[in-house]
Amino acid sequence: MEYLPFGSGRRICAGVAMAQRMTAYSLAMLLQAFDWELPAGARLELDEKFAIVMKKATPLVAVPTPRLSKPELYYSA
């Protein structure tokens, strides 16, 4: 997931507060709904690459597995 800026000062996006809340909410839903693990044979690399913004040297790859057996339990009517 890549976070994109919304501008600043007088030209800031009017929806920035809602977008920040929705990003956090969406991430929380993904973390709650799935068990996450590395692909078979993969190692977790924590090395960073120096740039204007610090990034991981190798991107993180994770495999999601649904936590609940019935998909309809994830959605409320």
Coordinates of C-alpha atoms in Angstrom, one line a residue:
M1 CA 0.0 0.0 0.0
E2 CA 1.5 3.3 -1.0
Y3 CA 0.4 6.5 0.7
L4 CA 0.1 9.5 -1.6
P5 CA 0.3 13.1 -0.4
F6 CA -2.7 15.4 -0.5
G7 CA -1.0 18.8 -0.9
S8 CA -0.6 21.4 1.8
G9 CA -1.4 24.9 2.8
R10 CA -4.2 26.7 1.0
R11 CA -4.4 24.0 -1.7
I12 CA -4.8 21.0 0.6
C13 CA -7.4 18.4 -0.4
A14 CA -10.7 18.9 1.4
G15 CA -11.0 15.1 1.9
V16 CA -7.6 14.5 3.5
A17 CA -9.0 13.8 7.0
M18 CA -11.5 11.3 5.7
A19 CA -8.9 9.6 3.5
Q20 CA -6.5 9.2 6.4
R21 CA -9.3 7.6 8.5
M22 CA -10.4 5.3 5.7
T23 CA -6.8 4.2 5.0
A24 CA -6.4 3.3 8.7
Y25 CA -9.8 1.6 8.8
S26 CA -9.1 -0.4 5.6
L27 CA -5.8 -1.6 6.9
A28 CA -7.4 -2.6 10.2
M29 CA -10.0 -4.6 8.4
L30 CA -7.4 -6.5 6.3
L31 CA -5.4 -7.3 9.5
Q32 CA -8.5 -8.5 11.3
A33 CA -9.9 -10.6 8.5
F34 CA -6.8 -12.5 7.4
D35 CA -4.0 -14.5 8.9
W36 CA -0.8 -13.2 7.2
E37 CA 2.4 -15.2 6.5
L38 CA 5.4 -15.1 4.2
P39 CA 5.4 -17.2 1.0
A40 CA 7.0 -20.7 1.4
G41 CA 10.8 -20.5 1.6
A42 CA 10.9 -16.6 1.9
R43 CA 12.8 -14.7 4.6
L44 CA 11.7 -11.4 6.1
E45 CA 14.3 -8.8 5.0
L46 CA 14.4 -5.6 7.1
D47 CA 17.1 -3.8 5.1
E48 CA 16.4 -0.3 4.0
K49 CA 17.3 1.7 0.8
F50 CA 18.4 5.2 1.4
A51 CA 16.6 7.9 -0.7
I52 CA 14.5 11.0 0.0
V53 CA 12.0 8.7 1.7
M54 CA 13.3 5.5 3.4
K55 CA 12.0 2.4 1.6
K56 CA 12.6 -1.3 2.0
A57 CA 15.4 -2.7 -0.1
T58 CA 13.2 -5.7 -1.1
P59 CA 9.4 -5.2 -1.1
L60 CA 7.4 -7.2 1.5
V61 CA 5.3 -10.0 0.0
A62 CA 2.7 -11.6 2.3
V63 CA 0.1 -14.3 1.7
P64 CA -3.3 -13.7 3.2
T65 CA -5.5 -16.7 4.4
P66 CA -9.1 -16.0 5.5
R67 CA -9.6 -16.4 9.2
L68 CA -13.3 -17.3 9.1
S69 CA -14.7 -20.3 7.2
K70 CA -17.8 -18.6 5.9
P71 CA -17.2 -15.5 3.7
E72 CA -20.6 -14.0 4.6
L73 CA -19.4 -13.6 8.2
Y74 CA -17.1 -10.8 6.9
Y75 CA -19.9 -8.6 5.8
S76 CA -22.8 -7.1 7.8
A77 CA -26.1 -6.4 6.1

